[in-house]
Amino acid sequence: MISLLMKRIALLTALWGPPLVAQASIAGDWQLSHKQLSNVGYYMLHIDQSGDKLTGTFGPVKLTGTFRNGVIEAKSDESGRPGTLTATVKGNEMEGGGEDEEGPFTFTARRTSPKTTAPVSHQFTPTEFHHYFTASIRPALHINAGDTVHTKSIDASGIDENGKRRTSGGNPLTGPFYVDGAWPGDVIAVKLIRLRLNRNSAVSLGRIFSSALTPGYFRSAKYDAKFDSDWKIDSDAGVARLAKPTDRLKDFTVELKPMLGCIGVAPREEQSFRSGSLGPFGGNMDYNQFGEGVTIYLPVFHPGALLYLGDAHAVQGDGELTGVALETSAEFSFTVEVLKDKDIPGPRAENAQYRMASGIANSLPEALQQATTSLAQWLEEDYKLTANEAAVVLATSIRYDIAEVVDPFVHIVAKIAKSTLARIKP
Amino acid sequence: MISLLMKRIALLTALWGPPLVAQASIAGDWQLSHKQLSNVGYYMLHIDQSGDKLTGTFGPVKLTGTFRNGVIEAKSDESGRPGTLTATVKGNEMEGGGEDEEGPFTFTARRTSPKTTAPVSHQFTPTEFHHYFTASIRPALHINAGDTVHTKSIDASGIDENGKRRTSGGNPLTGPFYVDGAWPGDVIAVKLIRLRLNRNSAVSLGRIFSSALTPGYFRSAKYDAKFDSDWKIDSDAGVARLAKPTDRLKDFTVELKPMLGCIGVAPREEQSFRSGSLGPFGGNMDYNQFGEGVTIYLPVFHPGALLYLGDAHAVQGDGELTGVALETSAEFSFTVEVLKDKDIPGPRAENAQYRMASGIANSLPEALQQATTSLAQWLEEDYKLTANEAAVVLATSIRYDIAEVVDPFVHIVAKIAKSTLARIKP
Amino acid sequence: MISLLMKRIALLTALWGPPLVAQASIAGDWQLSHKQLSNVGYYMLHIDQSGDKLTGTFGPVKLTGTFRNGVIEAKSDESGRPGTLTATVKGNEMEGGGEDEEGPFTFTARRTSPKTTAPVSHQFTPTEFHHYFTASIRPALHINAGDTVHTKSIDASGIDENGKRRTSGGNPLTGPFYVDGAWPGDVIAVKLIRLRLNRNSAVSLGRIFSSALTPGYFRSAKYDAKFDSDWKIDSDAGVARLAKPTDRLKDFTVELKPMLGCIGVAPREEQSFRSGSLGPFGGNMDYNQFGEGVTIYLPVFHPGALLYLGDAHAVQGDGELTGVALETSAEFSFTVEVLKDKDIPGPRAENAQYRMASGIANSLPEALQQATTSLAQWLEEDYKLTANEAAVVLATSIRYDIAEVVDPFVHIVAKIAKSTLARIKP
Amino acid sequence: MISLLMKRIALLTALWGPPLVAQASIAGDWQLSHKQLSNVGYYMLHIDQSGDKLTGTFGPVKLTGTFRNGVIEAKSDESGRPGTLTATVKGNEMEGGGEDEEGPFTFTARRTSPKTTAPVSHQFTPTEFHHYFTASIRPALHINAGDTVHTKSIDASGIDENGKRRTSGGNPLTGPFYVDGAWPGDVIAVKLIRLRLNRNSAVSLGRIFSSALTPGYFRSAKYDAKFDSDWKIDSDAGVARLAKPTDRLKDFTVELKPMLGCIGVAPREEQSFRSGSLGPFGGNMDYNQFGEGVTIYLPVFHPGALLYLGDAHAVQGDGELTGVALETSAEFSFTVEVLKDKDIPGPRAENAQYRMASGIANSLPEALQQATTSLAQWLEEDYKLTANEAAVVLATSIRYDIAEVVDPFVHIVAKIAKSTLARIKP
């Protein structure tokens, strides 16, 4: 099959004409999309060049070969995943194919260019809202790493800041934002630099979910179907109060602590999850510490990451016990940075006080295990701690938050104070 | 069989001789111990008297009868648990028997006297330490409700403040303290008014338990068997530091936050649990908020409650990840109050900031359910909230702490700020 | 907005020209697709006609109105979900719109026709294989209820019966099959009438997953990276044996018990799940009783149901402990029946001996709860049992199988012998 | 402190007078009870003797020393747990003390004698019944390994075969039986050679526990408080039927399959658990395969093991869904064998068809992990399988039973057919 591939590549070369600058350097980093069987893989291709000889790394694979007349001919490491490939380079783009033990493959690549433009601010007014975390929705806006986006979100039931229904309920999302330069294998850092509620009402529910109650209480709880759990938001006073309070809750106010329930990227491969779901891609994490000032780290699974945000809560207790918080609309601003070639098992975050590692899993025991492990590994990576050292640091200083227990998966956060970490010799 | 019982009672009456004050009032509250088959039950017997007629309540049972010549003859409510009983009263004591649908029974009772003595302070220096929460250990000290006890505890491995081994390891406990007036069905409030570490060292462990780590991390973690996890306590500076720190942790200090890992009463019936266990009786709860100033509420299952305390920690992160915290010895002072006829599903607590309800269960999901439910019920009881009202209060304001995940049962605490509760109309 | 809708409908009417048979009856059942905001809903529309008056039910909604000159004008029940609609009928198709409290909507409908054709047999040779359960893949074959399909599947790693790689690994699926007449709200009954392995090899793995082992065993287990866990299948003898057995397993044979690991329909809405996932839609259920002779009931979420099958196992123990069974290719035949307006919470099944109800959930406790409840409800529906009666029947006669514990969700089956059910008065 | 100990030993020697046979051999095995601080430990002491020199093993400790004039003087291995001890031997008994790094200790030991008596049959009619698994109850009968006991049990509510109440409810137990020769560190094999119901009625309950139902079903289930769930047992026909059946269950019969719900030994140390509890000591395991013909292996924690049995069920579905099965009285016969120095993590069992390993744990996931691991280890021990070999055997052939989900801990059994094991080369 390789001969056919080679023919196709030759044909492409012919179509593109002779390379403009045959002697041009191809050294540097390329974002590479690889297709083999039904699998699409994304890698960074790094090339070093010396005359017409080249060496490179292609994902986990090492390459050696030549670059002559605009054509790369290379083979990959015998000890790793042996194979051969040929590619035609045209400026900052490359197209090619090859074969290895898994069979023939094709690929395209594009040279990463150092970002030369200064960061810009985008004012983005969403007109469409989405109900899935998926790579199959066309980006709403392309941004560069370092850019700032000023935008807004409607509430979980689809109502905007003017009380107008804009779409169906179920956590409609703003985005997706395509982050230029974000490539699978990277991490994006989303910093929420501003988050303000933009209306004076919120909706909620008046029953705690069965997952947070003993079966006995749940069986016998007497709920009033007419109980009104709508809220008034008084942003000046910084509090919410029930819109139609019962006598006993007439003076009951809650301090506003705005947060975004949903921050996530497109999940791995062709999966599509409802905007109420969560996972390694972030999503509907419903953590009441994800407010103004937080930076959230998310793994990138698709070119551009495809970032979605929404589901503002005016305030939410731990666990999101009624399945919803004080659901409202908001305007917010965020910046995105790209951290190249970074591997994180799931969402991490930090704010002025804490480093936070998320465990998002099928059950609370598994979520706690993931959260502790992710935080331990973070310390081991950044402070070069051994497993014993991480153990004594965490055993004395870890704090857990139970973010939510009512969505398709549960979310526990393990955190440690930055003031504690400051006492570790870096 | 009733006739034999009656004979026995008659005999007792004979032995005791004629009642000293036949006309004496028997009205009031009596602590009653009831034996039927192999069951021992404890109840409060309340008697109202009018001439020689009496009415009463005997646990859930209503009584009507007579009191003549020092002898009670009564029958219990047809609609409840029909039966008859006879008893001989001698001063503030009573002995009797009867029969109901479960068969014959005997009982003794003792009149509760209004505590007239002023609270006293006890200086108690323990000489023996115990490794079980059980009713089968003889009380170390009798105290009255309101009294203060100044005492101390040795560390979890059995070493005292002078570095001397006093007993085997495994959370040796100080006590048990018999609280006069505490009767099954009551609740005791143990206020920890002072808690101070009394030596300058603590021991810990350098490995996180498997229950808090992903299996993958646990399988591959490289632990150094020689890692030294002993600590120095610098009470003046208010910190602990590793006694023999690795280079990277040379400057690592942790702020002291002393707490007692074990506070519990004798568990229900003839059960005996290791001092590492926990349950509705409290026990090895290992919650890092159980420090100076906290008041802990525990249900009473046995006359006198039989309170045990110990297992001081200099500081402990959430979850008690290595299975131990910074284990050390301490001196502490506490008072005990008795709350009559109070029903709580398990430990509750409060300090200056929070009301706290414990969920102690087989798994984190169940512990969370118990904790939420106990807190909801506490609000419903004290603030007369409906289930809907409790739901909106908790959904906005609940906080969870994961107290520990490494003991025979896990412990989650649901808490709510007192400043929030102050906004509910009582 | 309604006037625009009306205009559009009028336009459509104009385009279609005058209805061919104005007096035609529109009474009967229509499959209706309803779009409002971003929600697509599927309903059965039932119409009764009397002169030019009509009444109907439209999902949960009751309609009354007129049918004149090919145009329906109707309004829905005040007490339910009040609204109005207009539609133009053309033969067995209908197109219209309306408005209710959720806003304007449009819909199309198609009359269900009694199936008049005799069931046919389809010989279907798959050329493409799919890695997702999703409604976004075009049907591979349309079949009618009652038809039989003879087809085959490749193994979980993408290798076919000739040892040839056909696609990437990860449970590639045969299908999807569009079942004419299956409409959301129905249930399909897939009967696996034949299942035969069609090659003499299978692959497996030689390590048990961490979810089935204690952390201590998992940490210390010494696995040999070179252990060969390929199998030979001897269909004549009805057994499998290791292809390159260790000395101790030289004579170790396992009786073949072929099963399909994957049987599922497109999941609700626009969700897309990897073919390794499972849920209410069935999917990668990995239950070793889903072999020849079983009938599996699956809920329908999309028109045509979109049925996928694959992932044959030569034999599999409970739990699928190594994450894979004896993975191989197979040929199989199945029939599909459509059960109209049937509501099941998730997969159910039956074979000659048992009724089986699946619990597919995040954790074993939840899976067990779902399985028990689904089986209890099945008995309550089919035998009109009360909750007490179901309790005594199940308490004496239920059996559980732990189908698998290594996929994204776990699967427990609750089952009861048909011979036991035969003793209940229907 | 050692000098005091030595004085005490000297005193003892004095009191006992000179050893009768100074030259006597002390070689062989001794059952040794060791007390240090508050810990009591039980070990086997093995002594080899050569002239007046001796070597020995004392639990994990190696000894070398001398035996002269009836007095042992020995020291333990420097590399293990260094220490010294002295003991005075008098016939088949020994008393001594010593000191090691944990401090001073004392011990007594008794020579194990080869059992020379032929096995006997005991007819044991219980007069007392116990509600705890504990070492603090005096043995009801001493038996030798190999003996057979014919006895009986009353039902879980305390009613005997004549319908007479004998004690309170809650699984009253027959025993404890002291098995001569069973020593901590051994395993006993209890073979249930006969189990017959001895009355014609059973009681049960008509509601499924919340742990086996979804919260939604549990909240809305309509239970009739008057539903009668008493059963008639027809031993001749081999079936049970409801005593007062509803119309629909008039012909509903269940085949009898008698089992014992409770088989357990005294748990480790001074713990005392209600007879409804279960653990490594066995206990209320409620497994419907523990009927006539089964052999159950239990670890020994106390001298004599202290075996308790009871809680006969006429028939029970998996999980014991209503919290009780068909509870009745029974007569049964069992033999006990002692397996010396055997280490099992919890109960194991076998019958004609299967080897079975119990996982008794806080939650279903943990119980499954324990059961799989215990079965894997059993195969590794008995068949010298590697972890890979055990994995492929279990992955193809394991079966799980969910024994019960309603007691303080849950119980899952992992089992494998003996016919499968017969194909492994031993």
mmCIF file with all atom_site columns, C-alpha atoms in Angstrom, chain B residues 9-107:
data_model
loop_
_atom_site.group_PDB
_atom_site.id
_atom_site.type_symbol
_atom_site.label_atom_id
_atom_site.label_alt_id
_atom_site.label_comp_id
_atom_site.label_asym_id
_atom_site.label_entity_id
_atom_site.label_seq_id
_atom_site.pdbx_PDB_ins_code
_atom_site.Cartn_x
_atom_site.Cartn_y
_atom_site.Cartn_z
_atom_site.occupancy
_atom_site.B_iso_or_equiv
_atom_site.pdbx_formal_charge
_atom_site.auth_seq_id
_atom_site.auth_comp_id
_atom_site.auth_asym_id
_atom_site.auth_atom_id
_atom_site.pdbx_PDB_model_num
ATOM 1  C CA . ILE B 1 9   ? -41.040 -8.682  94.767  1.00 0.00 ? 9   ILE B CA 1
ATOM 2  C CA . ALA B 1 10  ? -42.955 -9.515  97.858  1.00 0.00 ? 10  ALA B CA 1
ATOM 3  C CA . LEU B 1 11  ? -39.831 -11.001 99.291  1.00 0.00 ? 11  LEU B CA 1
ATOM 4  C CA . LEU B 1 12  ? -37.854 -7.910  98.493  1.00 0.00 ? 12  LEU B CA 1
ATOM 5  C CA . THR B 1 13  ? -40.485 -5.812  100.138 1.00 0.00 ? 13  THR B CA 1
ATOM 6  C CA . ALA B 1 14  ? -40.243 -7.991  103.160 1.00 0.00 ? 14  ALA B CA 1
ATOM 7  C CA . LEU B 1 15  ? -36.510 -7.712  103.272 1.00 0.00 ? 15  LEU B CA 1
ATOM 8  C CA . TRP B 1 16  ? -36.567 -3.984  102.969 1.00 0.00 ? 16  TRP B CA 1
ATOM 9  C CA . GLY B 1 17  ? -39.116 -3.743  105.709 1.00 0.00 ? 17  GLY B CA 1
ATOM 10 C CA . PRO B 1 18  ? -42.029 -1.316  105.677 1.00 0.00 ? 18  PRO B CA 1
ATOM 11 C CA . PRO B 1 19  ? -41.443 1.800   103.696 1.00 0.00 ? 19  PRO B CA 1
ATOM 12 C CA . LEU B 1 20  ? -40.193 4.552   105.913 1.00 0.00 ? 20  LEU B CA 1
ATOM 13 C CA . VAL B 1 21  ? -42.552 7.175   104.626 1.00 0.00 ? 21  VAL B CA 1
ATOM 14 C CA . ALA B 1 22  ? -45.592 5.482   103.225 1.00 0.00 ? 22  ALA B CA 1
ATOM 15 C CA . GLN B 1 23  ? -47.235 8.711   102.273 1.00 0.00 ? 23  GLN B CA 1
ATOM 16 C CA . ALA B 1 24  ? -44.172 10.036  100.525 1.00 0.00 ? 24  ALA B CA 1
ATOM 17 C CA . SER B 1 25  ? -44.575 11.409  97.079  1.00 0.00 ? 25  SER B CA 1
ATOM 18 C CA . ILE B 1 26  ? -43.133 9.310   94.293  1.00 0.00 ? 26  ILE B CA 1
ATOM 19 C CA . ALA B 1 27  ? -43.903 11.937  91.672  1.00 0.00 ? 27  ALA B CA 1
ATOM 20 C CA . GLY B 1 28  ? -41.036 12.938  89.488  1.00 0.00 ? 28  GLY B CA 1
ATOM 21 C CA . ASP B 1 29  ? -38.421 11.375  87.244  1.00 0.00 ? 29  ASP B CA 1
ATOM 22 C CA . TRP B 1 30  ? -36.755 8.045   87.791  1.00 0.00 ? 30  TRP B CA 1
ATOM 23 C CA . GLN B 1 31  ? -33.927 6.437   85.884  1.00 0.00 ? 31  GLN B CA 1
ATOM 24 C CA . LEU B 1 32  ? -35.100 2.939   85.136  1.00 0.00 ? 32  LEU B CA 1
ATOM 25 C CA . SER B 1 33  ? -33.111 -0.155  84.142  1.00 0.00 ? 33  SER B CA 1
ATOM 26 C CA . HIS B 1 34  ? -35.305 -2.817  82.574  1.00 0.00 ? 34  HIS B CA 1
ATOM 27 C CA . LYS B 1 35  ? -34.416 -6.420  81.883  1.00 0.00 ? 35  LYS B CA 1
ATOM 28 C CA . GLN B 1 36  ? -36.447 -8.742  79.697  1.00 0.00 ? 36  GLN B CA 1
ATOM 29 C CA . LEU B 1 37  ? -35.050 -11.898 78.174  1.00 0.00 ? 37  LEU B CA 1
ATOM 30 C CA . SER B 1 38  ? -31.458 -11.045 77.325  1.00 0.00 ? 38  SER B CA 1
ATOM 31 C CA . ASN B 1 39  ? -32.233 -7.385  76.676  1.00 0.00 ? 39  ASN B CA 1
ATOM 32 C CA . VAL B 1 40  ? -31.311 -4.612  79.040  1.00 0.00 ? 40  VAL B CA 1
ATOM 33 C CA . GLY B 1 41  ? -33.152 -1.364  78.359  1.00 0.00 ? 41  GLY B CA 1
ATOM 34 C CA . TYR B 1 42  ? -32.791 2.006   80.007  1.00 0.00 ? 42  TYR B CA 1
ATOM 35 C CA . TYR B 1 43  ? -35.674 4.440   80.299  1.00 0.00 ? 43  TYR B CA 1
ATOM 36 C CA . MET B 1 44  ? -36.815 7.528   82.147  1.00 0.00 ? 44  MET B CA 1
ATOM 37 C CA . LEU B 1 45  ? -39.914 6.829   84.220  1.00 0.00 ? 45  LEU B CA 1
ATOM 38 C CA . HIS B 1 46  ? -42.012 9.893   84.868  1.00 0.00 ? 46  HIS B CA 1
ATOM 39 C CA . ILE B 1 47  ? -44.683 9.683   87.541  1.00 0.00 ? 47  ILE B CA 1
ATOM 40 C CA . ASP B 1 48  ? -47.530 12.042  88.350  1.00 0.00 ? 48  ASP B CA 1
ATOM 41 C CA . GLN B 1 49  ? -49.335 11.385  91.586  1.00 0.00 ? 49  GLN B CA 1
ATOM 42 C CA . SER B 1 50  ? -52.755 12.389  92.871  1.00 0.00 ? 50  SER B CA 1
ATOM 43 C CA . GLY B 1 51  ? -53.597 10.859  96.218  1.00 0.00 ? 51  GLY B CA 1
ATOM 44 C CA . ASP B 1 52  ? -52.942 7.165   95.787  1.00 0.00 ? 52  ASP B CA 1
ATOM 45 C CA . LYS B 1 53  ? -53.558 7.319   92.053  1.00 0.00 ? 53  LYS B CA 1
ATOM 46 C CA . LEU B 1 54  ? -50.661 7.576   89.702  1.00 0.00 ? 54  LEU B CA 1
ATOM 47 C CA . THR B 1 55  ? -50.116 8.023   86.000  1.00 0.00 ? 55  THR B CA 1
ATOM 48 C CA . GLY B 1 56  ? -46.808 7.807   84.287  1.00 0.00 ? 56  GLY B CA 1
ATOM 49 C CA . THR B 1 57  ? -44.785 7.332   81.206  1.00 0.00 ? 57  THR B CA 1
ATOM 50 C CA . PHE B 1 58  ? -42.292 4.589   81.025  1.00 0.00 ? 58  PHE B CA 1
ATOM 51 C CA . GLY B 1 59  ? -40.264 4.961   77.885  1.00 0.00 ? 59  GLY B CA 1
ATOM 52 C CA . PRO B 1 60  ? -42.863 4.940   75.123  1.00 0.00 ? 60  PRO B CA 1
ATOM 53 C CA . VAL B 1 61  ? -45.412 3.301   77.408  1.00 0.00 ? 61  VAL B CA 1
ATOM 54 C CA . LYS B 1 62  ? -48.196 5.040   79.367  1.00 0.00 ? 62  LYS B CA 1
ATOM 55 C CA . LEU B 1 63  ? -49.006 3.764   82.848  1.00 0.00 ? 63  LEU B CA 1
ATOM 56 C CA . THR B 1 64  ? -51.963 4.102   85.181  1.00 0.00 ? 64  THR B CA 1
ATOM 57 C CA . GLY B 1 65  ? -52.173 2.616   88.669  1.00 0.00 ? 65  GLY B CA 1
ATOM 58 C CA . THR B 1 66  ? -51.934 3.126   92.367  1.00 0.00 ? 66  THR B CA 1
ATOM 59 C CA . PHE B 1 67  ? -49.291 3.725   94.991  1.00 0.00 ? 67  PHE B CA 1
ATOM 60 C CA . ARG B 1 68  ? -50.208 2.381   98.378  1.00 0.00 ? 68  ARG B CA 1
ATOM 61 C CA . ASN B 1 69  ? -48.037 1.323   101.292 1.00 0.00 ? 69  ASN B CA 1
ATOM 62 C CA . GLY B 1 70  ? -44.890 1.724   99.285  1.00 0.00 ? 70  GLY B CA 1
ATOM 63 C CA . VAL B 1 71  ? -46.105 -0.484  96.491  1.00 0.00 ? 71  VAL B CA 1
ATOM 64 C CA . ILE B 1 72  ? -46.915 0.531   92.969  1.00 0.00 ? 72  ILE B CA 1
ATOM 65 C CA . GLU B 1 73  ? -49.419 -1.499  91.033  1.00 0.00 ? 73  GLU B CA 1
ATOM 66 C CA . ALA B 1 74  ? -49.896 -0.347  87.492  1.00 0.00 ? 74  ALA B CA 1
ATOM 67 C CA . LYS B 1 75  ? -50.830 -1.407  84.012  1.00 0.00 ? 75  LYS B CA 1
ATOM 68 C CA . SER B 1 76  ? -49.688 -0.074  80.718  1.00 0.00 ? 76  SER B CA 1
ATOM 69 C CA . ASP B 1 77  ? -51.703 1.270   77.880  1.00 0.00 ? 77  ASP B CA 1
ATOM 70 C CA . GLU B 1 78  ? -53.823 -1.209  75.925  1.00 0.00 ? 78  GLU B CA 1
ATOM 71 C CA . SER B 1 79  ? -53.172 0.569   72.682  1.00 0.00 ? 79  SER B CA 1
ATOM 72 C CA . GLY B 1 80  ? -49.421 0.637   73.118  1.00 0.00 ? 80  GLY B CA 1
ATOM 73 C CA . ARG B 1 81  ? -47.724 -2.272  74.753  1.00 0.00 ? 81  ARG B CA 1
ATOM 74 C CA . PRO B 1 82  ? -50.237 -3.715  77.204  1.00 0.00 ? 82  PRO B CA 1
ATOM 75 C CA . GLY B 1 83  ? -48.869 -5.183  80.396  1.00 0.00 ? 83  GLY B CA 1
ATOM 76 C CA . THR B 1 84  ? -48.821 -5.021  84.168  1.00 0.00 ? 84  THR B CA 1
ATOM 77 C CA . LEU B 1 85  ? -46.183 -4.188  86.710  1.00 0.00 ? 85  LEU B CA 1
ATOM 78 C CA . THR B 1 86  ? -45.650 -4.051  90.440  1.00 0.00 ? 86  THR B CA 1
ATOM 79 C CA . ALA B 1 87  ? -42.865 -2.281  92.275  1.00 0.00 ? 87  ALA B CA 1
ATOM 80 C CA . THR B 1 88  ? -41.735 -1.595  95.781  1.00 0.00 ? 88  THR B CA 1
ATOM 81 C CA . VAL B 1 89  ? -40.478 1.883   96.535  1.00 0.00 ? 89  VAL B CA 1
ATOM 82 C CA . LYS B 1 90  ? -37.871 2.550   99.177  1.00 0.00 ? 90  LYS B CA 1
ATOM 83 C CA . GLY B 1 91  ? -36.854 6.161   99.419  1.00 0.00 ? 91  GLY B CA 1
ATOM 84 C CA . ASN B 1 92  ? -35.341 7.143   96.140  1.00 0.00 ? 92  ASN B CA 1
ATOM 85 C CA . GLU B 1 93  ? -35.042 3.596   94.876  1.00 0.00 ? 93  GLU B CA 1
ATOM 86 C CA . MET B 1 94  ? -37.560 1.253   93.398  1.00 0.00 ? 94  MET B CA 1
ATOM 87 C CA . GLU B 1 95  ? -37.470 -2.409  92.417  1.00 0.00 ? 95  GLU B CA 1
ATOM 88 C CA . GLY B 1 96  ? -40.117 -4.319  90.556  1.00 0.00 ? 96  GLY B CA 1
ATOM 89 C CA . GLY B 1 97  ? -41.240 -6.497  87.745  1.00 0.00 ? 97  GLY B CA 1
ATOM 90 C CA . GLY B 1 98  ? -44.103 -7.294  85.464  1.00 0.00 ? 98  GLY B CA 1
ATOM 91 C CA . GLU B 1 99  ? -45.137 -8.945  82.286  1.00 0.00 ? 99  GLU B CA 1
ATOM 92 C CA . ASP B 1 100 ? -46.124 -7.804  78.837  1.00 0.00 ? 100 ASP B CA 1
ATOM 93 C CA . GLU B 1 101 ? -46.499 -9.447  75.463  1.00 0.00 ? 101 GLU B CA 1
ATOM 94 C CA . GLU B 1 102 ? -42.748 -10.035 75.252  1.00 0.00 ? 102 GLU B CA 1
ATOM 95 C CA . GLY B 1 103 ? -42.857 -11.967 78.514  1.00 0.00 ? 103 GLY B CA 1
ATOM 96 C CA . PRO B 1 104 ? -41.899 -11.210 82.103  1.00 0.00 ? 104 PRO B CA 1
ATOM 97 C CA . PHE B 1 105 ? -39.485 -8.464  83.001  1.00 0.00 ? 105 PHE B CA 1
ATOM 98 C CA . THR B 1 106 ? -37.758 -6.988  86.035  1.00 0.00 ? 106 THR B CA 1
ATOM 99 C CA . PHE B 1 107 ? -36.555 -3.478  86.680  1.00 0.00 ? 107 PHE B CA 1
#
